[in-house]
Amino acid sequence: MPATPRRVGLFVTCLVDLFRPTVGFAAVALLERAGCEVVVPRAQVCCGQPAYNSGDRADTKAIARNVIDAFEPFDATVAPSGSCAGMIKRHYPALFAGDPVWEPRAQRLAARSFELVSFLTDECGVESVDARHEGTVTYHDSCSSLRELGVRAQPRRLLQSVDGLELNELAAPDVCCGFGGTFCVKYPDISGRMVADKAKDIAATGADTVLAGDMGCLLNIAGRLSREGSDVKARHVAEVLAGMADRPAIGAPARGR
């Protein structure tokens, strides 16, 4: 089993913080069960991806410097999001290319930054989880997790250990849902068609829940399913792996409302 980096900085992400805090609690639970000490730096902000994708390099660098300062003290930086983890791991070093001070700092942080589920399996040696989920699920591979970080087998491996869970694969699990951060704002018609196709693919599996590792994808998919009147629920994979899937699904009204 690989040596576990004991002190982990949790990069919560904007969407988890604002729309689905349960995912953050699930991430903490999973990391602690893997033997990690988890710290959530209060100084953390956005990873800078929206500014970066919009071509605003000056603001992206200012944001990235804040993130680097906040997470340098930890053995590992872990995010329940492939897009945020991918931004830090793949784009920060290039962002500061040629800067004698910030490029090496960005490279060091990038080398210690991971997406949550891949960190659990690949770095901590987690092979199974103690969780139960009654029902049939399907799994959507987010573009950043799959293409930037190589996350595909890891979530499926842990889902196989969840009691009561049946996994029905999508016909095209690796096809983009159409969110793409600012892409869905710039090209709403294309984005709408893409998520409509994704909703059809989900329905064809017969699953009652769709899982993913990125909140952006889940919010986009949940919104489309809701508009179509579908009963399929959307959840972050960490919620199921941590046994916290008894909360209202993403996009569902909170209890008591």
XYZ file of C-alpha atoms in Angstrom:
257
model
C 0.000 0.000 0.000
C 1.365 3.480 -0.859
C 2.378 5.710 2.018
C -0.529 7.965 2.928
C 0.197 11.698 2.998
C -1.160 12.354 6.445
C -1.945 16.078 6.366
C -4.336 16.935 3.558
C -5.620 20.360 2.544
C -9.179 20.034 1.215
C -9.885 22.331 -1.709
C -13.644 22.564 -1.253
C -14.433 24.265 -4.623
C -16.881 27.117 -5.210
C -19.777 24.954 -6.382
C -19.534 22.548 -3.453
C -19.330 25.454 -1.007
C -22.284 27.332 -2.499
C -24.554 24.559 -3.768
C -23.671 21.226 -2.144
C -21.762 21.420 1.165
C -22.659 17.771 1.814
C -20.017 16.834 -0.756
C -17.396 18.585 1.336
C -18.475 16.701 4.452
C -18.423 13.441 2.488
C -14.899 14.207 1.264
C -13.718 14.849 4.817
C -15.278 11.582 6.013
C -13.661 9.547 3.231
C -10.243 11.107 3.754
C -10.352 10.642 7.518
C -11.382 7.008 7.101
C -8.308 6.622 4.879
C -6.131 7.817 7.759
C -5.617 11.432 6.725
C -5.710 14.542 8.867
C -7.924 16.951 6.938
C -7.617 20.738 7.083
C -9.856 23.196 5.231
C -7.842 26.415 4.776
C -10.025 29.439 5.432
C -8.008 31.526 2.965
C -8.881 29.380 -0.041
C -10.753 30.934 -2.955
C -11.753 29.878 -6.474
C -9.101 27.940 -8.400
C -9.267 30.621 -11.105
C -10.619 28.426 -13.877
C -13.479 30.756 -15.005
C -11.038 33.653 -15.448
C -8.492 31.365 -17.104
C -11.012 29.997 -19.608
C -12.103 33.544 -20.411
C -8.539 34.606 -21.231
C -8.032 36.782 -18.142
C -4.516 35.700 -17.232
C -3.813 38.600 -14.847
C -6.708 37.789 -12.516
C -6.045 34.056 -12.875
C -2.485 34.558 -11.649
C -3.663 36.637 -8.689
C -6.141 33.911 -7.714
C -3.593 31.144 -8.242
C -1.059 32.866 -5.990
C -3.653 32.896 -3.212
C -4.322 29.183 -3.695
C -0.618 28.335 -3.716
C -0.052 30.329 -0.511
C -3.003 28.609 1.184
C -2.124 25.020 0.244
C 1.681 24.910 0.281
C 1.868 23.728 3.919
C 0.104 20.408 3.237
C 1.377 17.010 2.178
C -1.394 16.869 -0.436
C -4.128 19.076 -1.851
C -7.326 17.179 -2.641
C -10.444 18.421 -4.426
C -13.808 16.669 -4.957
C -13.669 17.987 -8.512
C -11.664 16.961 -11.533
C -11.911 20.402 -13.098
C -10.489 22.262 -10.094
C -7.847 19.620 -9.448
C -6.981 19.683 -13.140
C -6.639 23.461 -13.091
C -4.152 23.324 -10.224
C -2.257 20.261 -11.434
C -2.146 20.863 -15.187
C -2.492 24.606 -15.733
C -0.835 26.378 -12.796
C 2.722 25.430 -13.857
C 2.114 26.664 -17.413
C 0.443 29.808 -16.089
C 3.653 30.800 -14.306
C 6.080 29.470 -16.911
C 9.308 31.467 -16.807
C 8.582 33.088 -13.436
C 11.609 32.237 -11.250
C 9.611 32.500 -8.020
C 6.124 31.259 -8.818
C 6.772 28.569 -11.429
C 8.634 26.237 -9.018
C 6.024 26.883 -6.324
C 3.235 26.060 -8.797
C 5.053 22.901 -9.889
C 5.473 21.709 -6.309
C 1.783 22.256 -5.552
C 0.772 20.594 -8.829
C 2.776 17.489 -7.967
C 0.883 17.172 -4.669
C -2.630 17.921 -6.001
C -5.256 15.252 -6.662
C -8.884 14.578 -7.454
C -10.598 13.026 -4.412
C -11.440 9.480 -5.550
C -8.175 8.937 -7.414
C -6.304 10.148 -4.329
C -8.122 7.620 -2.163
C -7.385 4.703 -4.481
C -4.017 5.580 -6.035
C -2.310 7.393 -3.155
C -3.974 5.989 -0.031
C -4.521 2.451 -1.277
C -8.253 2.404 -0.514
C -9.795 -0.641 -2.184
C -13.302 -0.600 -0.729
C -15.685 1.531 1.334
C -18.079 0.726 4.143
C -21.291 2.081 2.633
C -24.697 0.930 1.441
C -26.853 2.323 -1.349
C -29.979 0.548 -2.507
C -30.610 1.157 -6.164
C -29.213 1.280 -9.677
C -26.774 4.025 -10.607
C -24.945 5.152 -13.698
C -21.703 7.138 -13.837
C -20.794 10.158 -15.986
C -17.081 10.785 -16.607
C -16.402 14.504 -16.504
C -14.093 15.825 -19.210
C -11.464 17.236 -16.841
C -11.316 14.185 -14.589
C -11.010 11.793 -17.503
C -8.857 13.695 -19.965
C -6.641 15.782 -17.705
C -6.268 13.429 -14.739
C -6.981 9.939 -16.052
C -9.798 9.278 -13.585
C -12.031 6.512 -14.881
C -11.533 3.142 -13.219
C -11.074 4.514 -9.700
C -14.664 5.585 -8.915
C -16.057 2.425 -10.487
C -13.713 0.292 -8.401
C -14.967 1.821 -5.154
C -18.605 1.783 -6.266
C -18.352 -1.982 -6.729
C -17.753 -2.268 -2.976
C -20.946 -0.404 -2.003
C -23.545 -2.850 -0.667
C -26.840 -2.898 -2.566
C -25.557 -0.799 -5.467
C -25.883 -1.867 -9.097
C -23.915 0.057 -11.729
C -25.369 0.298 -15.259
C -22.962 1.990 -17.613
C -23.962 4.766 -20.000
C -23.597 4.068 -23.698
C -21.257 7.068 -23.888
C -20.026 7.849 -20.353
C -17.105 9.925 -21.632
C -19.144 12.308 -23.814
C -19.345 15.862 -22.465
C -22.592 16.889 -20.758
C -22.393 20.357 -22.306
C -21.563 22.333 -19.169
C -17.925 23.195 -19.778
C -17.877 26.130 -17.354
C -18.234 29.283 -19.452
C -18.960 27.159 -22.555
C -22.619 26.769 -21.558
C -22.918 30.558 -21.259
C -21.199 31.334 -24.556
C -22.911 28.567 -26.543
C -26.244 27.839 -24.828
C -27.895 26.168 -27.825
C -25.045 23.710 -28.321
C -24.806 23.112 -24.594
C -28.549 22.466 -24.367
C -28.417 19.878 -27.131
C -25.480 18.125 -25.501
C -27.145 17.822 -22.094
C -30.376 16.673 -23.749
C -28.427 13.845 -25.385
C -26.836 13.040 -22.030
C -30.280 12.881 -20.376
C -31.450 10.385 -23.033
C -28.375 8.260 -22.430
C -29.058 8.294 -18.683
C -32.698 7.302 -19.180
C -31.660 4.386 -21.401
C -29.653 2.822 -18.560
C -32.740 2.442 -16.356
C -30.751 3.848 -13.431
C -32.538 5.766 -10.687
C -29.434 7.874 -9.907
C -26.679 9.457 -11.989
C -23.312 9.956 -10.300
C -20.330 12.090 -11.228
C -17.273 13.622 -9.614
C -17.818 17.229 -10.690
C -20.529 19.542 -9.424
C -20.668 21.541 -12.650
C -21.672 18.450 -14.617
C -24.137 17.380 -11.928
C -25.874 20.760 -11.723
C -26.182 20.877 -15.509
C -27.493 17.311 -15.760
C -29.822 17.699 -12.763
C -31.299 20.850 -14.274
C -32.055 19.111 -17.558
C -33.547 16.060 -15.842
C -35.755 18.317 -13.724
C -36.990 20.265 -16.745
C -37.889 16.998 -18.447
C -39.819 15.807 -15.385
C -37.451 12.882 -14.820
C -37.344 11.084 -11.473
C -33.644 10.257 -11.880
C -31.600 11.749 -9.040
C -28.163 13.349 -9.411
C -25.507 12.896 -6.730
C -21.794 13.396 -6.288
C -20.020 10.047 -6.125
C -18.444 11.006 -2.775
C -21.888 11.158 -1.159
C -22.580 7.531 -2.081
C -19.094 6.306 -1.164
C -19.330 8.001 2.239
C -22.834 6.662 2.920
C -24.343 10.160 2.830
C -26.820 9.670 -0.009
C -29.830 10.100 2.269
C -29.795 13.873 1.700
C -32.006 15.485 -0.955
C -30.555 14.948 -4.424
C -28.841 17.729 -6.342
C -31.447 20.069 -7.717
C -34.145 18.740 -5.351
C -35.848 21.070 -2.845
C -34.587 20.805 0.715
C -36.754 19.035 3.276
C -39.313 21.225 4.984
C -39.783 23.560 2.034
